[in-house]
């Protein structure tokens, strides 16, 4: 039974991905800037979506050299904003949330960023708040856009369970499998003892 639980726990889990925002939805962002990515910084941190203890995300902080501001107010020539990707979740159910921003390009890429929040932390619109600077229709801001992930982002491990198995499987093991195993052992011992008594007393 434990083997069954392990196999079930390692099966691919579904994610409730958020549909890419349309161009008109992206334009509702607080700040829209165009610039070139200088660097990205990646940190392991508690999830800001699934906030229960044991849920972690990769916080991906993008530093952008700003060329011009298309919406909002910004006096800085450089800005840092946050994206994320799922790192680990405790349970299958907690994977039923968006898995993060896509794409997240690397240094040297020129982008348009649709941001919300404000100092000290700006957040890219989820899930497609980073687009090519020439994106001007819904097709070009969707998943078929020209930008791809930075190598260090593409290589991030993710989609794993914090405690090796999802909590649902641990519950199955302790609530169902362990008692059934105990009962099976008791039954086998009783059956073995009965057979031994039959051998001693064939009459």
Short mmCIF file of N, CA, C and O in Angstrom, two decimals, residues 63-171:
data_model
loop_
_atom_site.label_atom_id
_atom_site.label_comp_id
_atom_site.label_asym_id
_atom_site.label_seq_id
_atom_site.Cartn_x
_atom_site.Cartn_y
_atom_site.Cartn_z
N UNK A 63 15.86 43.47 -12.48
CA UNK A 63 16.32 44.86 -12.47
C UNK A 63 16.30 45.38 -13.90
O UNK A 63 16.90 44.78 -14.80
N UNK A 64 15.57 46.46 -14.09
CA UNK A 64 15.35 47.01 -15.43
C UNK A 64 15.93 48.41 -15.53
O UNK A 64 15.65 49.28 -14.69
N UNK A 65 16.74 48.63 -16.56
CA UNK A 65 17.20 49.98 -16.89
C UNK A 65 16.11 50.63 -17.73
O UNK A 65 15.84 50.21 -18.85
N UNK A 66 15.45 51.63 -17.16
CA UNK A 66 14.26 52.21 -17.78
C UNK A 66 14.64 53.20 -18.89
O UNK A 66 15.45 54.11 -18.69
N UNK A 67 14.05 52.98 -20.06
CA UNK A 67 14.24 53.91 -21.18
C UNK A 67 13.17 54.99 -21.18
O UNK A 67 13.47 56.17 -21.34
N UNK A 68 11.93 54.57 -21.04
CA UNK A 68 10.86 55.56 -20.93
C UNK A 68 9.63 54.97 -20.25
O UNK A 68 9.46 53.75 -20.21
N UNK A 69 8.83 55.85 -19.70
CA UNK A 69 7.63 55.47 -18.97
C UNK A 69 6.42 55.74 -19.85
O UNK A 69 6.24 56.86 -20.34
N UNK A 70 5.60 54.71 -20.07
CA UNK A 70 4.41 54.85 -20.92
C UNK A 70 3.17 55.17 -20.10
O UNK A 70 2.22 55.75 -20.62
N UNK A 71 3.17 54.78 -18.83
CA UNK A 71 2.03 55.08 -17.96
C UNK A 71 2.52 55.15 -16.53
O UNK A 71 3.37 54.36 -16.11
N UNK A 72 1.97 56.06 -15.76
CA UNK A 72 2.35 56.20 -14.37
C UNK A 72 3.48 57.20 -14.18
O UNK A 72 3.93 57.85 -15.14
N UNK A 73 3.95 57.28 -12.94
CA UNK A 73 5.01 58.22 -12.61
C UNK A 73 6.21 57.47 -12.04
O UNK A 73 6.07 56.64 -11.13
N UNK A 74 7.37 57.75 -12.58
CA UNK A 74 8.60 57.12 -12.13
C UNK A 74 9.75 58.07 -12.44
O UNK A 74 9.95 58.46 -13.59
N UNK A 75 10.49 58.44 -11.41
CA UNK A 75 11.63 59.33 -11.61
C UNK A 75 12.95 58.56 -11.69
O UNK A 75 13.94 59.09 -12.18
N UNK A 76 12.94 57.32 -11.21
CA UNK A 76 14.17 56.52 -11.21
C UNK A 76 14.50 56.05 -12.63
O UNK A 76 13.61 55.78 -13.44
N UNK A 77 15.77 55.92 -12.90
CA UNK A 77 16.21 55.38 -14.20
C UNK A 77 16.39 53.88 -14.15
O UNK A 77 16.69 53.25 -15.17
N UNK A 78 16.23 53.30 -12.96
CA UNK A 78 16.36 51.86 -12.78
C UNK A 78 15.29 51.40 -11.80
O UNK A 78 15.00 52.09 -10.82
N UNK A 79 14.70 50.26 -12.07
CA UNK A 79 13.62 49.76 -11.22
C UNK A 79 13.77 48.25 -11.07
O UNK A 79 14.26 47.56 -11.98
N UNK A 80 13.38 47.74 -9.90
CA UNK A 80 13.36 46.30 -9.66
C UNK A 80 11.92 45.87 -9.43
O UNK A 80 11.19 46.52 -8.69
N UNK A 81 11.51 44.79 -10.08
CA UNK A 81 10.17 44.27 -9.87
C UNK A 81 10.21 42.76 -9.69
O UNK A 81 11.16 42.09 -10.10
N UNK A 82 9.14 42.25 -9.06
CA UNK A 82 9.11 40.84 -8.68
C UNK A 82 8.22 40.02 -9.60
O UNK A 82 7.11 40.43 -9.95
N UNK A 83 8.75 38.85 -9.98
CA UNK A 83 7.98 37.78 -10.62
C UNK A 83 8.14 36.54 -9.73
O UNK A 83 8.86 36.56 -8.73
N UNK A 84 7.48 35.44 -10.09
CA UNK A 84 7.68 34.23 -9.30
C UNK A 84 7.40 32.98 -10.14
O UNK A 84 6.75 33.05 -11.19
N UNK A 85 7.88 31.86 -9.64
CA UNK A 85 7.53 30.53 -10.12
C UNK A 85 7.34 29.64 -8.90
O UNK A 85 8.02 29.83 -7.88
N UNK A 86 6.45 28.67 -8.99
CA UNK A 86 6.25 27.74 -7.88
C UNK A 86 7.52 26.93 -7.64
O UNK A 86 8.14 26.43 -8.58
N UNK A 87 7.90 26.79 -6.38
CA UNK A 87 9.00 25.91 -5.99
C UNK A 87 8.44 24.61 -5.40
O UNK A 87 8.63 23.54 -5.96
N UNK A 88 7.75 24.70 -4.26
CA UNK A 88 7.16 23.50 -3.64
C UNK A 88 5.79 23.85 -3.07
O UNK A 88 5.50 24.99 -2.73
N UNK A 89 4.96 22.83 -2.97
CA UNK A 89 3.66 22.94 -2.31
C UNK A 89 3.49 21.74 -1.39
O UNK A 89 4.04 20.66 -1.64
N UNK A 90 2.69 21.91 -0.34
CA UNK A 90 2.47 20.82 0.61
C UNK A 90 1.52 19.77 0.07
O UNK A 90 1.63 18.59 0.40
N UNK A 91 0.55 20.18 -0.76
CA UNK A 91 -0.52 19.26 -1.14
C UNK A 91 -0.88 19.44 -2.61
O UNK A 91 -0.51 20.43 -3.25
N UNK A 92 -1.62 18.46 -3.12
CA UNK A 92 -2.13 18.56 -4.48
C UNK A 92 -3.02 19.79 -4.63
O UNK A 92 -2.94 20.52 -5.62
N UNK A 93 -3.90 20.02 -3.66
CA UNK A 93 -4.85 21.12 -3.75
C UNK A 93 -4.14 22.47 -3.85
O UNK A 93 -4.61 23.38 -4.53
N UNK A 94 -3.00 22.60 -3.18
CA UNK A 94 -2.30 23.87 -3.18
C UNK A 94 -1.53 24.13 -4.47
O UNK A 94 -0.96 25.21 -4.65
N UNK A 95 -1.52 23.14 -5.36
CA UNK A 95 -0.99 23.37 -6.70
C UNK A 95 -2.03 23.97 -7.62
O UNK A 95 -1.72 24.34 -8.76
N UNK A 96 -3.28 24.04 -7.17
CA UNK A 96 -4.35 24.56 -8.01
C UNK A 96 -4.39 26.08 -7.98
O UNK A 96 -5.42 26.71 -7.73
N UNK A 97 -3.24 26.67 -8.21
CA UNK A 97 -3.09 28.12 -8.29
C UNK A 97 -2.14 28.41 -9.45
O UNK A 97 -1.44 27.50 -9.92
N UNK A 98 -2.09 29.63 -9.94
CA UNK A 98 -1.16 29.95 -11.03
C UNK A 98 0.28 29.59 -10.68
O UNK A 98 0.71 29.78 -9.54
N UNK A 99 1.00 29.06 -11.65
CA UNK A 99 2.37 28.60 -11.38
C UNK A 99 3.41 29.70 -11.53
O UNK A 99 4.59 29.48 -11.28
N UNK A 100 2.98 30.90 -11.94
CA UNK A 100 3.93 32.00 -11.99
C UNK A 100 3.88 32.78 -13.29
O UNK A 100 2.99 32.60 -14.12
N UNK A 101 4.85 33.68 -13.43
CA UNK A 101 4.93 34.56 -14.60
C UNK A 101 5.63 33.87 -15.77
O UNK A 101 6.59 33.12 -15.57
N UNK A 102 5.17 34.17 -16.96
CA UNK A 102 5.79 33.66 -18.19
C UNK A 102 5.57 34.69 -19.30
O UNK A 102 4.45 35.14 -19.46
N UNK A 103 6.63 35.03 -20.01
CA UNK A 103 8.03 34.62 -19.83
C UNK A 103 8.73 35.52 -18.81
O UNK A 103 8.22 36.59 -18.46
N UNK A 104 9.94 35.09 -18.40
CA UNK A 104 10.81 35.93 -17.58
C UNK A 104 12.17 35.94 -18.27
O UNK A 104 13.00 35.05 -18.05
N UNK A 105 12.40 36.90 -19.16
CA UNK A 105 13.65 36.92 -19.93
C UNK A 105 14.86 37.28 -19.08
O UNK A 105 14.72 37.73 -17.94
N UNK A 106 16.02 37.09 -19.67
CA UNK A 106 17.27 37.34 -18.95
C UNK A 106 17.92 38.67 -19.30
O UNK A 106 17.38 39.47 -20.09
N UNK A 107 19.08 38.93 -18.71
CA UNK A 107 19.81 40.18 -18.94
C UNK A 107 20.06 40.43 -20.43
O UNK A 107 20.33 39.50 -21.20
N UNK A 108 19.95 41.69 -20.79
CA UNK A 108 20.19 42.08 -22.18
C UNK A 108 18.94 42.16 -23.02
O UNK A 108 18.96 42.75 -24.11
N UNK A 109 17.83 41.60 -22.52
CA UNK A 109 16.58 41.61 -23.28
C UNK A 109 15.85 42.94 -23.08
O UNK A 109 15.72 43.43 -21.96
N UNK A 110 15.37 43.49 -24.15
CA UNK A 110 14.58 44.72 -24.09
C UNK A 110 13.11 44.33 -23.98
O UNK A 110 12.62 43.51 -24.77
N UNK A 111 12.40 44.91 -23.02
CA UNK A 111 11.04 44.48 -22.73
C UNK A 111 10.13 45.68 -22.43
O UNK A 111 10.60 46.78 -22.22
N UNK A 112 8.84 45.39 -22.43
CA UNK A 112 7.86 46.29 -21.84
C UNK A 112 7.32 45.59 -20.61
O UNK A 112 6.92 44.42 -20.68
N UNK A 113 7.31 46.27 -19.48
CA UNK A 113 6.86 45.67 -18.21
C UNK A 113 5.60 46.37 -17.74
O UNK A 113 5.56 47.61 -17.65
N UNK A 114 4.60 45.56 -17.43
CA UNK A 114 3.34 46.04 -16.88
C UNK A 114 3.36 45.74 -15.38
O UNK A 114 3.35 44.56 -14.98
N UNK A 115 3.40 46.78 -14.56
CA UNK A 115 3.68 46.61 -13.14
C UNK A 115 2.56 47.17 -12.27
O UNK A 115 1.88 48.13 -12.65
N UNK A 116 2.42 46.55 -11.11
CA UNK A 116 1.47 47.03 -10.09
C UNK A 116 2.20 47.15 -8.76
O UNK A 116 3.26 46.58 -8.56
N UNK A 117 1.60 47.90 -7.85
CA UNK A 117 2.21 48.08 -6.54
C UNK A 117 2.82 49.46 -6.43
O UNK A 117 2.18 50.46 -6.75
N UNK A 118 4.06 49.52 -6.02
CA UNK A 118 4.76 50.78 -5.84
C UNK A 118 5.99 50.57 -4.99
O UNK A 118 6.28 49.46 -4.56
N UNK A 119 6.73 51.63 -4.76
CA UNK A 119 7.93 51.50 -3.92
C UNK A 119 7.54 50.97 -2.55
O UNK A 119 6.53 51.39 -2.00
N UNK A 120 8.33 50.09 -1.93
CA UNK A 120 9.62 49.59 -2.42
C UNK A 120 9.52 48.36 -3.33
O UNK A 120 10.52 47.90 -3.85
N UNK A 121 8.29 47.80 -3.53
CA UNK A 121 8.18 46.58 -4.32
C UNK A 121 7.14 46.75 -5.42
O UNK A 121 5.98 47.04 -5.16
N UNK A 122 7.60 46.58 -6.65
CA UNK A 122 6.71 46.50 -7.80
C UNK A 122 6.53 45.03 -8.18
O UNK A 122 7.45 44.22 -8.01
N UNK A 123 5.36 44.70 -8.70
CA UNK A 123 5.06 43.33 -9.12
C UNK A 123 4.63 43.32 -10.58
O UNK A 123 3.81 44.16 -10.99
N UNK A 124 5.17 42.38 -11.35
CA UNK A 124 4.72 42.23 -12.72
C UNK A 124 3.29 41.70 -12.73
O UNK A 124 2.91 40.87 -11.90
N UNK A 125 2.47 42.20 -13.65
CA UNK A 125 1.10 41.69 -13.79
C UNK A 125 1.15 40.19 -14.07
O UNK A 125 1.97 39.72 -14.85
N UNK A 126 0.28 39.46 -13.41
CA UNK A 126 0.26 37.99 -13.52
C UNK A 126 -0.77 37.56 -14.55
O UNK A 126 -1.92 38.04 -14.50
N UNK A 127 -0.43 36.66 -15.48
CA UNK A 127 0.85 35.94 -15.59
C UNK A 127 1.80 36.48 -16.65
O UNK A 127 2.93 36.02 -16.76
N UNK A 128 1.36 37.42 -17.49
CA UNK A 128 2.16 37.81 -18.66
C UNK A 128 2.48 39.30 -18.67
O UNK A 128 2.31 39.99 -19.68
N UNK A 129 2.96 39.78 -17.52
CA UNK A 129 3.25 41.21 -17.40
C UNK A 129 4.55 41.65 -18.03
O UNK A 129 4.93 42.82 -17.92
N UNK A 130 5.26 40.75 -18.70
CA UNK A 130 6.47 41.09 -19.44
C UNK A 130 6.24 40.73 -20.89
O UNK A 130 5.95 39.58 -21.21
N UNK A 131 6.35 41.71 -21.78
CA UNK A 131 6.14 41.46 -23.20
C UNK A 131 7.29 42.06 -24.00
O UNK A 131 8.10 42.83 -23.47
N UNK A 132 7.33 41.71 -25.28
CA UNK A 132 8.27 42.37 -26.18
C UNK A 132 7.85 43.83 -26.33
O UNK A 132 6.66 44.14 -26.29
N UNK A 133 8.79 44.75 -26.50
CA UNK A 133 8.44 46.17 -26.55
C UNK A 133 7.52 46.54 -27.72
O UNK A 133 6.79 47.51 -27.64
N UNK A 134 7.53 45.72 -28.76
CA UNK A 134 6.67 46.02 -29.90
C UNK A 134 5.31 45.36 -29.84
O UNK A 134 4.52 45.48 -30.78
N UNK A 135 5.02 44.65 -28.74
CA UNK A 135 3.74 43.95 -28.63
C UNK A 135 2.59 44.96 -28.61
O UNK A 135 2.56 45.84 -27.76
N UNK A 136 1.69 44.80 -29.55
CA UNK A 136 0.60 45.79 -29.64
C UNK A 136 -0.76 45.16 -29.94
O UNK A 136 -1.67 45.86 -30.37
N UNK A 137 -0.87 43.85 -29.74
CA UNK A 137 -2.17 43.21 -29.88
C UNK A 137 -2.22 42.00 -28.97
O UNK A 137 -1.22 41.59 -28.39
N UNK A 138 -3.41 41.41 -28.84
CA UNK A 138 -3.58 40.29 -27.90
C UNK A 138 -2.72 39.09 -28.27
O UNK A 138 -2.23 38.38 -27.39
N UNK A 139 -2.51 38.84 -29.53
CA UNK A 139 -1.71 37.69 -29.95
C UNK A 139 -0.26 37.85 -29.53
O UNK A 139 0.40 36.90 -29.12
N UNK A 140 0.25 39.09 -29.59
CA UNK A 140 1.67 39.31 -29.29
C UNK A 140 1.96 39.39 -27.79
O UNK A 140 3.11 39.30 -27.38
N UNK A 141 0.92 39.54 -26.96
CA UNK A 141 1.17 39.56 -25.51
C UNK A 141 0.82 38.22 -24.87
O UNK A 141 0.99 38.06 -23.67
N UNK A 142 0.33 37.27 -25.64
CA UNK A 142 -0.04 35.96 -25.12
C UNK A 142 1.14 35.00 -25.11
O UNK A 142 2.29 35.39 -25.29
N UNK A 143 0.85 33.69 -24.90
CA UNK A 143 1.91 32.70 -24.78
C UNK A 143 2.77 32.54 -26.02
O UNK A 143 3.86 32.01 -25.97
N UNK A 144 2.26 33.01 -27.17
CA UNK A 144 3.03 32.85 -28.41
C UNK A 144 3.98 34.01 -28.66
O UNK A 144 4.56 34.12 -29.74
N UNK A 145 4.13 34.89 -27.66
CA UNK A 145 5.03 36.03 -27.81
C UNK A 145 6.46 35.59 -28.09
O UNK A 145 6.84 34.45 -27.87
N UNK A 146 7.29 36.53 -28.52
CA UNK A 146 8.64 36.20 -28.98
C UNK A 146 9.63 35.99 -27.84
O UNK A 146 10.69 35.42 -28.04
N UNK A 147 9.35 36.49 -26.67
CA UNK A 147 10.30 36.38 -25.57
C UNK A 147 10.27 34.98 -24.94
O UNK A 147 9.23 34.34 -24.90
N UNK A 148 11.42 34.56 -24.44
CA UNK A 148 11.51 33.28 -23.73
C UNK A 148 12.11 33.48 -22.35
O UNK A 148 12.49 34.59 -21.97
N UNK A 149 12.20 32.40 -21.58
CA UNK A 149 12.76 32.46 -20.24
C UNK A 149 14.28 32.58 -20.27
O UNK A 149 14.95 32.02 -21.15
N UNK A 150 14.82 33.28 -19.28
CA UNK A 150 16.26 33.26 -19.05
C UNK A 150 16.70 31.85 -18.69
O UNK A 150 15.92 31.07 -18.14
N UNK A 151 17.92 31.50 -19.00
CA UNK A 151 18.41 30.15 -18.73
C UNK A 151 18.27 29.79 -17.26
O UNK A 151 17.84 28.68 -16.92
N UNK A 152 18.62 30.71 -16.36
CA UNK A 152 18.57 30.39 -14.93
C UNK A 152 17.14 30.22 -14.44
O UNK A 152 16.90 29.53 -13.45
N UNK A 153 16.19 30.83 -15.14
CA UNK A 153 14.78 30.64 -14.79
C UNK A 153 14.29 29.30 -15.33
O UNK A 153 13.61 28.54 -14.63
N UNK A 154 14.63 29.00 -16.57
CA UNK A 154 14.19 27.74 -17.19
C UNK A 154 14.71 26.53 -16.43
O UNK A 154 14.09 25.47 -16.44
N UNK A 155 15.86 26.67 -15.78
CA UNK A 155 16.47 25.55 -15.08
C UNK A 155 16.02 25.40 -13.63
O UNK A 155 16.44 24.46 -12.94
N UNK A 156 15.16 26.29 -13.15
CA UNK A 156 14.72 26.20 -11.76
C UNK A 156 13.90 24.94 -11.53
O UNK A 156 12.96 24.66 -12.28
N UNK A 157 14.23 24.16 -10.50
CA UNK A 157 13.38 23.02 -10.16
C UNK A 157 12.08 23.50 -9.54
O UNK A 157 12.06 24.45 -8.77
N UNK A 158 11.01 22.89 -9.90
CA UNK A 158 9.72 23.31 -9.36
C UNK A 158 8.70 22.20 -9.47
O UNK A 158 8.96 21.14 -10.04
N UNK A 159 7.52 22.46 -8.93
CA UNK A 159 6.46 21.46 -9.01
C UNK A 159 6.67 20.28 -8.10
O UNK A 159 6.14 19.19 -8.34
N UNK A 160 7.45 20.46 -7.03
CA UNK A 160 7.71 19.36 -6.10
C UNK A 160 6.89 19.53 -4.83
O UNK A 160 6.35 20.59 -4.56
N UNK A 161 6.81 18.44 -4.07
CA UNK A 161 6.09 18.49 -2.80
C UNK A 161 7.08 18.77 -1.67
O UNK A 161 8.18 18.20 -1.62
N UNK A 162 6.68 19.62 -0.76
CA UNK A 162 7.55 20.04 0.34
C UNK A 162 8.00 18.86 1.18
O UNK A 162 9.15 18.79 1.61
N UNK A 163 7.08 17.93 1.44
CA UNK A 163 7.37 16.80 2.33
C UNK A 163 7.40 15.49 1.56
O UNK A 163 6.90 14.47 2.02
N UNK A 164 7.97 15.51 0.35
CA UNK A 164 8.17 14.36 -0.52
C UNK A 164 6.86 13.86 -1.12
O UNK A 164 6.74 13.69 -2.32
N UNK A 165 5.85 13.63 -0.30
CA UNK A 165 4.52 13.26 -0.76
C UNK A 165 3.54 14.37 -0.42
O UNK A 165 3.75 15.12 0.52
N UNK A 166 2.45 14.49 -1.18
CA UNK A 166 1.43 15.48 -0.81
C UNK A 166 0.77 15.10 0.50
O UNK A 166 0.71 13.92 0.87
N UNK A 167 0.24 16.10 1.21
CA UNK A 167 -0.40 15.84 2.49
C UNK A 167 -1.54 14.84 2.36
O UNK A 167 -1.80 14.07 3.28
N UNK A 168 -2.22 14.86 1.21
CA UNK A 168 -3.31 13.90 1.02
C UNK A 168 -2.81 12.46 1.10
O UNK A 168 -3.49 11.58 1.64
N UNK A 169 -1.60 12.22 0.57
CA UNK A 169 -1.05 10.86 0.60
C UNK A 169 -0.58 10.48 2.01
O UNK A 169 -0.74 9.34 2.44
N UNK A 170 0.00 11.46 2.72
CA UNK A 170 0.39 11.17 4.10
C UNK A 170 -0.84 10.86 4.95
O UNK A 170 -0.80 9.97 5.81
N UNK A 171 -1.92 11.58 4.70
CA UNK A 171 -3.16 11.29 5.43
C UNK A 171 -3.65 9.88 5.13
O UNK A 171 -4.08 9.15 6.03
#
